[in-house]
Structure formats: structure tokens, C-alpha cells
Amino acid sequence: MNFKHSPVWVGMALACAAHTASAQSNVTLYGLVDLNVTQYKAGGRAGGDTRTVMNDGTNNGLNGSRWGVRVNEDLGDGLKAQVVIEGGINADAGTSAQGGRAFGRQTFISLSHATLGELRLGRQYILEDYVMGLTDPMGNALVSNPSTGVTNLGRAIPLWLNAPRADNVVQYRTPTWGGFFAAAQVAPGEGTTDRFHGVSAGYLGGPVAVAFSYEWNKSRTTDDDTNKSLTIGANYNFGAFKILGGWQRNRDLATGSGNGAASGVSNLTINAGRAFVANRTDGATVGVEVPMGLFTYGANYTRVKYEGTSASADLGKAALVARYAFSKNTQVYAGLSYASGDLADYISEKRVANVGMRTSF
């Protein structure tokens, strides 16, 4: 994706340059704290122990704790500028999240126009994160989240791939035309990480929401395309309840990308009695969300198959979740998940149960 000679880039630049009226801007300081108490029961072949810990909402909560500053400036004639600077907080310990980054959740600047779309530069969410949110009853949250991490005999392995952010991203998003939209991202490796690419499209209209994303890396050492990840998500709101589902296919998996959908993958060795290195996975999820007054209930089932050159193994996860809204800002929640399949007895999260609370301001 090359924006240098893009008519969209040129059009937005000319619109900005031609605008001479004084702009109106506003600055918002915001924050959110989410904490939960979680009990993990390991599979018998993974030690069989039970641990009870306090987690920041990043792990099995509704949201990761954070604080941030958002600046919006109306430049007139449909042209707007925005800046978001958002830092993650490990609220259980009071430390900086995202590896200690000052503003590791998001740091970007954007220019948007009602008819030309939006151009966004900086650290931001990858396109797959939005698509996966369509598949989960609580939207990439709680123990039902398809991308919840799994520890296989002491080493982390991915369920669904979801970074969920990338550095140095240039993103262009189209306006919405009759409910349809599209977006593209690219992030240069700058010699220290793999180059990252992503495209996405979807439709939002009435009770229907559906989207897909395709993302991949260009290896900085071999120049091969790796970590090719196709994700499809959809849901339909019947009013009394919502059904959700999705599918993800990953090919040519490799560790050490440093950026993009697979940036968090540090291990692809799968151990279910015998070890093999996975280079591809296929995952599916299906669920339901039921609002009942101030309560919202959800249930889903996620399954992933890991495949190597001469071996394969699968892992399933069934989950029940609920939340109660005291207000728009303050909610309490609970969840329970149970693993099945070839890897269930070899992971540290065979059974997960938690309760938590989040509030925003």
C-alpha cells in the first residue's frame, strides 16, 4: 500500500491546505480501572495445581486499565483532526502495561473527512481485533475471549491470533457507504521487525454485523510472507438475544515477527504427550448473548486445531459469562470456562473462574 501518490492522500492534504477558517478543538482526559480475582485449575498432566490471583482487566476482564488524552479538532467543511495518547496500567500492581511503555495502548494522529475517509498514523489496533470482537458475547473480553492465552506445559501458545496492536502503522479507512466499509494498514519493519500488512472490509446495517480481515508479515530475514491470518466474524441481533460466530485460519506461522497479528507469539511448540511445532492453525467459535434488564449473559464455544508437518492436536473451550451494569460506567462481571480436547490436560487453564469490577471516567 503506497500513499505517496494516492488520490485520497492528495485530496485530504489539499482540503487541509485550502481551509483557512479558525478551528474549534476540545481535549478530554479519561481513564478506566478493571480488576478481577481469578482461579486457574491446571490439567492433570500440567501439574494439576490451583492458583488464585488478582488480575488487571487485561487478563480475563472486561477492559484493560488505562488512562489517556483525546484531542478532537473540527477544521470545518467536514474535515477533522484527532490525537489519541493512551497508556495501559496494570492496576493490580500499579505498573505500566504493554511491557512498560508510557503510552502502549494507542498513540496516533489522524485526519478524516466525511467523504474522503480517515488517514491514521501511529501505534493503533490491528484490523483483526475489530473483526474478532464481532464473534464474542462480550466483545474480546472475559474468559469467553477466543484469544485468551494458554500455557502448554509451562510455555505460552496462542489460541486465536490477536496482537492486538501494532507499531508504526499507516491506516486508511473508507467512509461508510450504505453500511459497507473497508480499511488497509501497513507498518514498515524499520530493520528491527517484520513489515506488517492488513486489509479488511465489512458491513454494519440494522441487526447485521459482518467483517473479515487478512493480515501478514514480510520477514525481515528471509523476505518471505509469514503469519498469514484470515479472520471472519459476524453476529445477528434478534432483539431478545444475539447470535455470534467466527472463523480464523493461520498459515506459515513463525515466531519473532516483532509487529502485527503474531507479535505476541513466542512459542509454537505444542505438547500433548509428544511435541511438535505448529505452522498452521484453524479455529472456530460460536456463541450467544442475552440481555435481561441490567444483566447481560453470554455463552460460547471456541475450538482450535494446531497442525505441524507430521502431527496435530486440538483444544476446545466452553465459557459462560455475565455482567451487571450499576451504571454506564460501573459494572461487575463473572465468568467460567472449561477446556476440552487433546491439549486440555496439558494446559494451566483447564478451568478458569473469576469475578471482577470495572469503572471508567
mmCIF file of C-alpha atoms in Angstrom:
data_model
loop_
_atom_site.group_PDB
_atom_site.id
_atom_site.type_symbol
_atom_site.label_atom_id
_atom_site.label_comp_id
_atom_site.label_asym_id
_atom_site.label_seq_id
_atom_site.Cartn_x
_atom_site.Cartn_y
_atom_site.Cartn_z
ATOM 1 C CA MET A 1 0.000 0.000 0.000
ATOM 2 C CA ASN A 2 1.619 3.254 -1.175
ATOM 3 C CA PHE A 3 0.071 6.527 -0.013
ATOM 4 C CA LYS A 4 2.641 8.742 -1.715
ATOM 5 C CA HIS A 5 0.613 9.212 -4.880
ATOM 6 C CA SER A 6 -2.781 8.148 -3.510
ATOM 7 C CA PRO A 7 -5.644 10.419 -4.647
ATOM 8 C CA VAL A 8 -7.131 10.043 -1.169
ATOM 9 C CA TRP A 9 -3.920 11.359 0.441
ATOM 10 C CA VAL A 10 -3.672 14.199 -2.052
ATOM 11 C CA GLY A 11 -7.345 15.101 -1.669
ATOM 12 C CA MET A 12 -7.132 15.225 2.118
ATOM 13 C CA ALA A 13 -3.926 17.281 2.004
ATOM 14 C CA LEU A 14 -5.465 19.794 -0.400
ATOM 15 C CA ALA A 15 -8.606 20.047 1.702
ATOM 16 C CA CYS A 16 -6.494 20.792 4.769
ATOM 17 C CA ALA A 17 -4.276 23.287 2.965
ATOM 18 C CA ALA A 18 -7.217 25.142 1.454
ATOM 19 C CA HIS A 19 -9.018 25.516 4.756
ATOM 20 C CA THR A 20 -8.438 28.904 6.361
ATOM 21 C CA ALA A 21 -11.247 29.250 8.914
ATOM 22 C CA SER A 22 -10.379 29.107 12.600
ATOM 23 C CA ALA A 23 -10.767 25.602 14.060
ATOM 24 C CA GLN A 24 -12.501 24.536 17.259
ATOM 25 C CA SER A 25 -10.861 21.827 19.388
ATOM 26 C CA ASN A 26 -11.589 20.017 22.627
ATOM 27 C CA VAL A 27 -9.409 17.939 24.939
ATOM 28 C CA THR A 28 -10.686 15.008 27.012
ATOM 29 C CA LEU A 29 -8.841 13.284 29.867
ATOM 30 C CA TYR A 30 -10.231 9.825 30.555
ATOM 31 C CA GLY A 31 -9.477 6.632 32.421
ATOM 32 C CA LEU A 32 -10.649 3.148 33.319
ATOM 33 C CA VAL A 33 -9.805 0.669 36.095
ATOM 34 C CA ASP A 34 -10.695 -3.026 35.849
ATOM 35 C CA LEU A 35 -9.649 -5.711 38.338
ATOM 36 C CA ASN A 36 -10.684 -9.318 38.879
ATOM 37 C CA VAL A 37 -9.900 -12.263 41.132
ATOM 38 C CA THR A 38 -9.334 -15.387 39.037
ATOM 39 C CA GLN A 39 -8.823 -19.040 39.914
ATOM 40 C CA TYR A 40 -6.944 -21.268 37.458
ATOM 41 C CA LYS A 41 -7.144 -25.050 37.638
ATOM 42 C CA ALA A 42 -4.438 -26.817 35.627
ATOM 43 C CA GLY A 43 -4.842 -30.059 33.731
ATOM 44 C CA GLY A 44 -3.550 -33.192 35.456
ATOM 45 C CA ARG A 45 -0.559 -33.562 33.120
ATOM 46 C CA ALA A 46 0.346 -29.888 33.541
ATOM 47 C CA GLY A 47 0.832 -30.166 37.295
ATOM 48 C CA GLY A 48 -2.788 -30.197 38.377
ATOM 49 C CA ASP A 49 -2.362 -27.261 40.759
ATOM 50 C CA THR A 50 -4.872 -24.500 41.502
ATOM 51 C CA ARG A 51 -3.843 -20.841 41.593
ATOM 52 C CA THR A 52 -5.856 -17.826 42.723
ATOM 53 C CA VAL A 53 -4.571 -14.442 41.547
ATOM 54 C CA MET A 54 -5.678 -10.856 41.134
ATOM 55 C CA ASN A 55 -5.516 -9.691 37.521
ATOM 56 C CA ASP A 56 -5.780 -6.396 35.783
ATOM 57 C CA GLY A 57 -8.712 -6.437 33.364
ATOM 58 C CA THR A 58 -6.277 -7.139 30.514
ATOM 59 C CA ASN A 59 -6.455 -10.766 31.697
ATOM 60 C CA ASN A 60 -9.993 -12.198 31.676
ATOM 61 C CA GLY A 61 -11.590 -8.818 32.433
ATOM 62 C CA LEU A 62 -13.921 -6.513 30.523
ATOM 63 C CA ASN A 63 -11.185 -3.978 29.671
ATOM 64 C CA GLY A 64 -7.544 -3.335 30.325
ATOM 65 C CA SER A 65 -7.000 -0.499 32.815
ATOM 66 C CA ARG A 66 -5.814 2.731 31.215
ATOM 67 C CA TRP A 67 -5.634 6.479 31.163
ATOM 68 C CA GLY A 68 -5.450 8.737 28.175
ATOM 69 C CA VAL A 69 -5.887 12.060 26.441
ATOM 70 C CA ARG A 70 -8.069 12.554 23.380
ATOM 71 C CA VAL A 71 -7.944 15.740 21.275
ATOM 72 C CA ASN A 72 -10.562 16.456 18.610
ATOM 73 C CA GLU A 73 -10.364 19.466 16.336
ATOM 74 C CA ASP A 74 -13.101 20.450 13.893
ATOM 75 C CA LEU A 75 -11.376 22.047 10.918
ATOM 76 C CA GLY A 76 -14.637 22.793 9.142
ATOM 77 C CA ASP A 77 -16.071 21.645 5.814
ATOM 78 C CA GLY A 78 -16.228 18.043 7.073
ATOM 79 C CA LEU A 79 -12.507 17.922 7.921
ATOM 80 C CA LYS A 80 -11.434 16.801 11.407
ATOM 81 C CA ALA A 81 -8.176 16.104 13.206
ATOM 82 C CA GLN A 82 -7.725 13.793 16.162
ATOM 83 C CA VAL A 83 -4.941 12.772 18.541
ATOM 84 C CA VAL A 84 -5.166 9.850 20.991
ATOM 85 C CA ILE A 85 -2.461 9.161 23.574
ATOM 86 C CA GLU A 86 -3.393 6.197 25.787
ATOM 87 C CA GLY A 87 -1.310 4.329 28.344
ATOM 88 C CA GLY A 88 -2.074 0.928 29.841
ATOM 89 C CA ILE A 89 -1.932 0.333 33.596
ATOM 90 C CA ASN A 90 -1.527 -2.932 35.479
ATOM 91 C CA ALA A 91 -3.972 -1.881 38.182
ATOM 92 C CA ASP A 92 -3.186 -4.896 40.383
ATOM 93 C CA ALA A 93 0.387 -3.649 40.846
ATOM 94 C CA GLY A 94 0.301 -0.011 39.717
ATOM 95 C CA THR A 95 2.850 -0.549 36.954
ATOM 96 C CA SER A 96 2.824 0.369 33.269
ATOM 97 C CA ALA A 97 1.352 -2.266 30.955
ATOM 98 C CA GLN A 98 2.377 -3.247 27.407
ATOM 99 C CA GLY A 99 5.915 -4.043 28.505
ATOM 100 C CA GLY A 100 6.380 -0.791 30.435
ATOM 101 C CA ARG A 101 5.575 1.574 27.566
ATOM 102 C CA ALA A 102 4.428 5.024 28.613
ATOM 103 C CA PHE A 103 1.566 5.018 26.092
ATOM 104 C CA GLY A 104 1.458 1.427 24.916
ATOM 105 C CA ARG A 105 -2.240 1.094 24.183
ATOM 106 C CA GLN A 106 -2.568 3.720 21.459
ATOM 107 C CA THR A 107 -0.613 6.726 20.242
ATOM 108 C CA PHE A 108 -1.818 8.106 16.927
ATOM 109 C CA ILE A 109 -2.797 11.172 14.976
ATOM 110 C CA SER A 110 -5.488 11.195 12.306
ATOM 111 C CA LEU A 111 -7.103 13.366 9.671
ATOM 112 C CA SER A 112 -10.612 12.497 8.497
ATOM 113 C CA HIS A 113 -13.117 13.843 6.037
ATOM 114 C CA ALA A 114 -16.796 12.992 5.706
ATOM 115 C CA THR A 115 -16.448 11.934 2.059
ATOM 116 C CA LEU A 116 -12.737 11.036 1.811
ATOM 117 C CA GLY A 117 -12.355 8.748 4.824
ATOM 118 C CA GLU A 118 -9.678 8.711 7.509
ATOM 119 C CA LEU A 119 -5.892 8.566 7.461
ATOM 120 C CA ARG A 120 -4.347 7.484 10.780
ATOM 121 C CA LEU A 121 -0.644 7.320 11.738
ATOM 122 C CA GLY A 122 0.957 5.724 14.798
ATOM 123 C CA ARG A 123 0.515 2.824 17.220
ATOM 124 C CA GLN A 124 -3.031 1.533 16.888
ATOM 125 C CA TYR A 125 -5.290 -1.519 16.881
ATOM 126 C CA ILE A 126 -4.867 -4.007 14.064
ATOM 127 C CA LEU A 127 -7.887 -4.700 11.875
ATOM 128 C CA GLU A 128 -8.337 -8.268 13.112
ATOM 129 C CA ASP A 129 -9.079 -7.020 16.636
ATOM 130 C CA TYR A 130 -12.319 -5.411 15.472
ATOM 131 C CA VAL A 131 -13.335 -8.469 13.451
ATOM 132 C CA MET A 132 -12.755 -10.830 16.368
ATOM 133 C CA GLY A 133 -14.850 -8.560 18.603
ATOM 134 C CA LEU A 134 -17.873 -9.408 16.454
ATOM 135 C CA THR A 135 -17.570 -13.080 17.443
ATOM 136 C CA ASP A 136 -17.508 -12.859 21.258
ATOM 137 C CA PRO A 137 -20.541 -12.269 23.536
ATOM 138 C CA MET A 138 -18.689 -9.587 25.493
ATOM 139 C CA GLY A 139 -16.514 -8.267 22.658
ATOM 140 C CA ASN A 140 -12.933 -9.564 23.160
ATOM 141 C CA ALA A 141 -13.456 -9.771 26.911
ATOM 142 C CA LEU A 142 -13.782 -12.119 29.900
ATOM 143 C CA VAL A 143 -12.961 -15.831 29.833
ATOM 144 C CA SER A 144 -15.037 -16.250 26.642
ATOM 145 C CA ASN A 145 -12.496 -14.260 24.592
ATOM 146 C CA PRO A 146 -11.269 -16.506 21.716
ATOM 147 C CA SER A 147 -7.752 -15.038 22.006
ATOM 148 C CA THR A 148 -7.289 -15.764 25.735
ATOM 149 C CA GLY A 149 -3.739 -17.016 26.265
ATOM 150 C CA VAL A 150 -2.975 -20.670 27.077
ATOM 151 C CA THR A 151 0.074 -22.137 28.848
ATOM 152 C CA ASN A 152 1.043 -25.553 27.489
ATOM 153 C CA LEU A 153 3.429 -27.322 29.894
ATOM 154 C CA GLY A 154 4.929 -24.024 31.009
ATOM 155 C CA ARG A 155 5.141 -22.332 27.618
ATOM 156 C CA ALA A 156 2.592 -19.919 26.140
ATOM 157 C CA ILE A 157 0.827 -20.877 22.921
ATOM 158 C CA PRO A 158 -1.769 -18.833 21.008
ATOM 159 C CA LEU A 159 -5.456 -19.681 20.767
ATOM 160 C CA TRP A 160 -6.686 -17.203 18.136
ATOM 161 C CA LEU A 161 -4.044 -14.739 16.924
ATOM 162 C CA ASN A 162 -4.712 -11.184 18.113
ATOM 163 C CA ALA A 163 -1.792 -8.886 18.932
ATOM 164 C CA PRO A 164 -3.994 -6.685 19.293
ATOM 165 C CA ARG A 165 -1.942 -3.582 18.313
ATOM 166 C CA ALA A 166 0.955 -2.749 16.023
ATOM 167 C CA ASP A 167 3.611 -0.027 15.923
ATOM 168 C CA ASN A 168 4.322 2.499 13.164
ATOM 169 C CA VAL A 169 1.034 1.826 11.379
ATOM 170 C CA VAL A 170 -0.298 3.826 8.446
ATOM 171 C CA GLN A 171 -4.028 3.137 8.162
ATOM 172 C CA TYR A 172 -6.613 4.315 5.690
ATOM 173 C CA ARG A 173 -10.316 3.695 6.354
ATOM 174 C CA THR A 174 -13.015 4.481 3.822
ATOM 175 C CA PRO A 175 -16.222 6.316 4.632
ATOM 176 C CA THR A 176 -19.243 4.073 5.183
ATOM 177 C CA TRP A 177 -21.327 3.605 2.040
ATOM 178 C CA GLY A 178 -24.751 2.125 2.748
ATOM 179 C CA GLY A 179 -23.320 0.178 5.679
ATOM 180 C CA PHE A 180 -20.219 -1.059 3.784
ATOM 181 C CA PHE A 181 -16.672 -0.042 4.752
ATOM 182 C CA ALA A 182 -13.066 -1.080 4.127
ATOM 183 C CA ALA A 183 -9.636 -0.393 5.606
ATOM 184 C CA ALA A 184 -5.963 -1.114 4.959
ATOM 185 C CA GLN A 185 -2.849 -0.964 7.147
ATOM 186 C CA VAL A 186 0.893 -1.148 6.580
ATOM 187 C CA ALA A 187 3.779 -0.833 9.037
ATOM 188 C CA PRO A 188 7.416 -0.698 7.892
ATOM 189 C CA GLY A 189 9.764 -3.022 9.737
ATOM 190 C CA GLU A 190 12.419 -0.297 10.022
ATOM 191 C CA GLY A 191 15.068 -3.040 10.087
ATOM 192 C CA THR A 192 14.120 -4.305 13.556
ATOM 193 C CA THR A 193 10.742 -6.020 12.994
ATOM 194 C CA ASP A 194 8.940 -7.694 10.124
ATOM 195 C CA ARG A 195 6.903 -5.457 7.830
ATOM 196 C CA PHE A 196 3.202 -5.802 8.638
ATOM 197 C CA HIS A 197 0.211 -5.569 6.293
ATOM 198 C CA GLY A 198 -3.538 -5.840 6.744
ATOM 199 C CA VAL A 199 -6.763 -5.348 4.805
ATOM 200 C CA SER A 200 -10.355 -5.532 5.994
ATOM 201 C CA ALA A 201 -13.925 -4.952 4.842
ATOM 202 C CA GLY A 202 -17.341 -5.310 6.401
ATOM 203 C CA TYR A 203 -20.981 -4.356 6.640
ATOM 204 C CA LEU A 204 -22.987 -2.860 9.511
ATOM 205 C CA GLY A 205 -26.697 -2.432 8.990
ATOM 206 C CA GLY A 206 -29.728 -2.984 11.222
ATOM 207 C CA PRO A 207 -29.311 -6.249 13.138
ATOM 208 C CA VAL A 208 -26.421 -7.483 10.960
ATOM 209 C CA ALA A 209 -22.688 -7.066 11.544
ATOM 210 C CA VAL A 210 -20.122 -8.944 9.437
ATOM 211 C CA ALA A 211 -16.458 -8.326 8.581
ATOM 212 C CA PHE A 212 -13.241 -10.026 7.573
ATOM 213 C CA SER A 213 -9.544 -9.211 7.866
ATOM 214 C CA TYR A 214 -6.432 -10.624 6.220
ATOM 215 C CA GLU A 215 -3.029 -9.818 7.705
ATOM 216 C CA TRP A 216 0.524 -10.965 7.096
ATOM 217 C CA ASN A 217 4.189 -10.234 7.769
ATOM 218 C CA LYS A 218 7.083 -9.837 5.344
ATOM 219 C CA SER A 219 10.052 -11.464 7.094
ATOM 220 C CA ARG A 220 12.999 -9.134 7.618
ATOM 221 C CA THR A 221 15.438 -12.063 7.365
ATOM 222 C CA THR A 222 14.044 -14.236 4.539
ATOM 223 C CA ASP A 223 11.725 -11.773 2.742
ATOM 224 C CA ASP A 224 9.036 -14.490 2.812
ATOM 225 C CA ASP A 225 5.398 -13.816 3.621
ATOM 226 C CA THR A 226 4.630 -15.342 7.036
ATOM 227 C CA ASN A 227 1.880 -15.358 9.668
ATOM 228 C CA LYS A 228 -0.891 -15.181 7.092
ATOM 229 C CA SER A 229 -4.047 -14.715 9.138
ATOM 230 C CA LEU A 230 -7.598 -14.689 7.746
ATOM 231 C CA THR A 231 -10.377 -13.897 10.234
ATOM 232 C CA ILE A 232 -14.134 -13.723 9.635
ATOM 233 C CA GLY A 233 -16.626 -12.547 12.240
ATOM 234 C CA ALA A 234 -20.367 -11.958 12.252
ATOM 235 C CA ASN A 235 -23.364 -11.548 14.512
ATOM 236 C CA TYR A 236 -27.112 -11.065 14.184
ATOM 237 C CA ASN A 237 -29.231 -9.276 16.785
ATOM 238 C CA PHE A 238 -32.735 -10.722 17.167
ATOM 239 C CA GLY A 239 -33.547 -8.222 19.931
ATOM 240 C CA ALA A 240 -34.153 -10.723 22.710
ATOM 241 C CA PHE A 241 -30.771 -12.310 22.002
ATOM 242 C CA LYS A 242 -27.789 -12.099 19.665
ATOM 243 C CA ILE A 243 -26.010 -14.983 17.931
ATOM 244 C CA LEU A 244 -22.311 -14.655 17.131
ATOM 245 C CA GLY A 245 -19.718 -16.678 15.296
ATOM 246 C CA GLY A 246 -16.360 -16.573 13.574
ATOM 247 C CA TRP A 247 -13.502 -18.462 11.993
ATOM 248 C CA GLN A 248 -9.768 -17.904 11.790
ATOM 249 C CA ARG A 249 -7.184 -19.592 9.549
ATOM 250 C CA ASN A 250 -3.446 -19.060 10.113
ATOM 251 C CA ARG A 251 -0.739 -20.269 7.754
ATOM 252 C CA ASP A 252 3.095 -20.193 7.612
ATOM 253 C CA LEU A 253 3.313 -19.341 11.306
ATOM 254 C CA ALA A 254 6.644 -18.095 12.582
ATOM 255 C CA THR A 255 7.893 -16.556 15.811
ATOM 256 C CA GLY A 256 9.831 -13.321 16.207
ATOM 257 C CA SER A 257 7.823 -11.062 13.894
ATOM 258 C CA GLY A 258 8.049 -8.199 16.394
ATOM 259 C CA ASN A 259 4.957 -6.483 14.979
ATOM 260 C CA GLY A 260 1.450 -7.281 13.817
ATOM 261 C CA ALA A 261 -1.034 -10.049 14.485
ATOM 262 C CA ALA A 262 1.621 -12.606 15.524
ATOM 263 C CA SER A 263 3.856 -10.248 17.507
ATOM 264 C CA GLY A 264 2.902 -11.903 20.788
ATOM 265 C CA VAL A 265 3.684 -15.420 19.586
ATOM 266 C CA SER A 266 6.968 -16.519 21.160
ATOM 267 C CA ASN A 267 6.395 -20.285 21.030
ATOM 268 C CA LEU A 268 4.786 -22.680 18.541
ATOM 269 C CA THR A 269 5.834 -25.955 20.167
ATOM 270 C CA ILE A 270 2.684 -27.911 21.026
ATOM 271 C CA ASN A 271 2.946 -30.706 23.591
ATOM 272 C CA ALA A 272 0.159 -33.240 24.029
ATOM 273 C CA GLY A 273 2.252 -36.225 25.147
ATOM 274 C CA ARG A 274 4.644 -35.677 22.271
ATOM 275 C CA ALA A 275 5.879 -32.358 20.992
ATOM 276 C CA PHE A 276 5.620 -30.878 17.523
ATOM 277 C CA VAL A 277 5.989 -27.398 16.057
ATOM 278 C CA ALA A 278 2.782 -25.944 14.660
ATOM 279 C CA ASN A 279 2.981 -23.964 11.418
ATOM 280 C CA ARG A 280 -0.760 -23.617 10.876
ATOM 281 C CA THR A 281 -3.949 -23.371 12.936
ATOM 282 C CA ASP A 282 -7.676 -23.363 12.214
ATOM 283 C CA GLY A 283 -10.145 -22.015 14.753
ATOM 284 C CA ALA A 284 -13.897 -21.524 15.003
ATOM 285 C CA THR A 285 -16.175 -20.004 17.627
ATOM 286 C CA VAL A 286 -19.936 -19.746 18.106
ATOM 287 C CA GLY A 287 -21.854 -18.008 20.859
ATOM 288 C CA VAL A 288 -24.972 -16.255 22.142
ATOM 289 C CA GLU A 289 -25.535 -13.032 24.097
ATOM 290 C CA VAL A 290 -28.740 -12.419 26.075
ATOM 291 C CA PRO A 291 -29.582 -9.026 27.669
ATOM 292 C CA MET A 292 -32.013 -9.147 30.597
ATOM 293 C CA GLY A 293 -32.537 -5.742 32.178
ATOM 294 C CA LEU A 294 -29.288 -4.602 33.781
ATOM 295 C CA PHE A 295 -27.775 -8.072 33.302
ATOM 296 C CA THR A 296 -26.126 -9.402 30.147
ATOM 297 C CA TYR A 297 -25.397 -13.121 29.837
ATOM 298 C CA GLY A 298 -23.215 -14.866 27.297
ATOM 299 C CA ALA A 299 -22.004 -18.316 26.309
ATOM 300 C CA ASN A 300 -19.694 -19.572 23.597
ATOM 301 C CA TYR A 301 -17.519 -22.426 22.432
ATOM 302 C CA THR A 302 -14.142 -21.981 20.719
ATOM 303 C CA ARG A 303 -12.061 -24.719 19.123
ATOM 304 C CA VAL A 304 -8.589 -24.556 17.569
ATOM 305 C CA LYS A 305 -6.658 -27.223 15.685
ATOM 306 C CA TYR A 306 -2.861 -26.976 15.667
ATOM 307 C CA GLU A 307 -1.024 -28.681 12.818
ATOM 308 C CA GLY A 308 2.647 -29.382 12.179
ATOM 309 C CA THR A 309 4.493 -31.283 9.478
ATOM 310 C CA SER A 310 3.593 -34.713 10.849
ATOM 311 C CA ALA A 311 1.307 -34.189 13.857
ATOM 312 C CA SER A 312 -1.732 -32.273 15.050
ATOM 313 C CA ALA A 313 -3.723 -31.582 18.226
ATOM 314 C CA ASP A 314 -6.857 -29.674 19.159
ATOM 315 C CA LEU A 315 -8.090 -27.571 22.051
ATOM 316 C CA GLY A 316 -11.643 -26.515 22.853
ATOM 317 C CA LYS A 317 -13.005 -24.020 25.371
ATOM 318 C CA ALA A 318 -16.606 -23.626 26.574
ATOM 319 C CA ALA A 319 -17.424 -20.460 28.533
ATOM 320 C CA LEU A 320 -20.277 -18.855 30.474
ATOM 321 C CA VAL A 321 -20.067 -15.135 31.315
ATOM 322 C CA ALA A 322 -22.268 -12.443 32.848
ATOM 323 C CA ARG A 323 -22.109 -8.757 33.711
ATOM 324 C CA TYR A 324 -24.299 -6.353 35.670
ATOM 325 C CA ALA A 325 -24.378 -2.623 34.961
ATOM 326 C CA PHE A 326 -24.760 -0.410 38.019
ATOM 327 C CA SER A 327 -24.398 2.482 35.581
ATOM 328 C CA LYS A 328 -22.953 3.202 32.152
ATOM 329 C CA ASN A 329 -19.504 3.467 33.738
ATOM 330 C CA THR A 330 -19.504 0.861 36.518
ATOM 331 C CA GLN A 331 -20.074 -2.865 36.011
ATOM 332 C CA VAL A 332 -19.386 -6.120 37.803
ATOM 333 C CA TYR A 333 -18.823 -9.403 35.979
ATOM 334 C CA ALA A 334 -18.150 -13.114 36.370
ATOM 335 C CA GLY A 335 -17.045 -15.940 34.122
ATOM 336 C CA LEU A 336 -16.342 -19.665 33.987
ATOM 337 C CA SER A 337 -14.546 -21.603 31.242
ATOM 338 C CA TYR A 338 -13.602 -25.231 30.818
ATOM 339 C CA ALA A 339 -11.175 -26.718 28.298
ATOM 340 C CA SER A 340 -11.552 -29.929 26.295
ATOM 341 C CA GLY A 341 -9.707 -31.735 23.533
ATOM 342 C CA ASP A 342 -6.221 -33.191 23.097
ATOM 343 C CA LEU A 343 -4.462 -30.373 24.968
ATOM 344 C CA ALA A 344 -6.903 -29.929 27.868
ATOM 345 C CA ASP A 345 -4.846 -31.957 30.363
ATOM 346 C CA TYR A 346 -1.609 -30.264 29.277
ATOM 347 C CA ILE A 347 -2.529 -26.621 29.923
ATOM 348 C CA SER A 348 -2.541 -24.467 33.062
ATOM 349 C CA GLU A 349 -6.019 -23.049 32.296
ATOM 350 C CA LYS A 350 -8.166 -26.177 32.069
ATOM 351 C CA ARG A 351 -10.742 -24.487 34.301
ATOM 352 C CA VAL A 352 -10.916 -20.719 34.835
ATOM 353 C CA ALA A 353 -13.364 -18.920 37.140
ATOM 354 C CA ASN A 354 -13.401 -15.244 38.074
ATOM 355 C CA VAL A 355 -15.308 -12.252 39.414
ATOM 356 C CA GLY A 356 -14.388 -8.612 38.793
ATOM 357 C CA MET A 357 -15.366 -4.972 38.607
ATOM 358 C CA ARG A 358 -14.621 -2.136 36.211
ATOM 359 C CA THR A 359 -15.343 1.567 36.287
ATOM 360 C CA SER A 360 -14.497 4.324 33.834
ATOM 361 C CA PHE A 361 -14.391 8.096 33.992
#
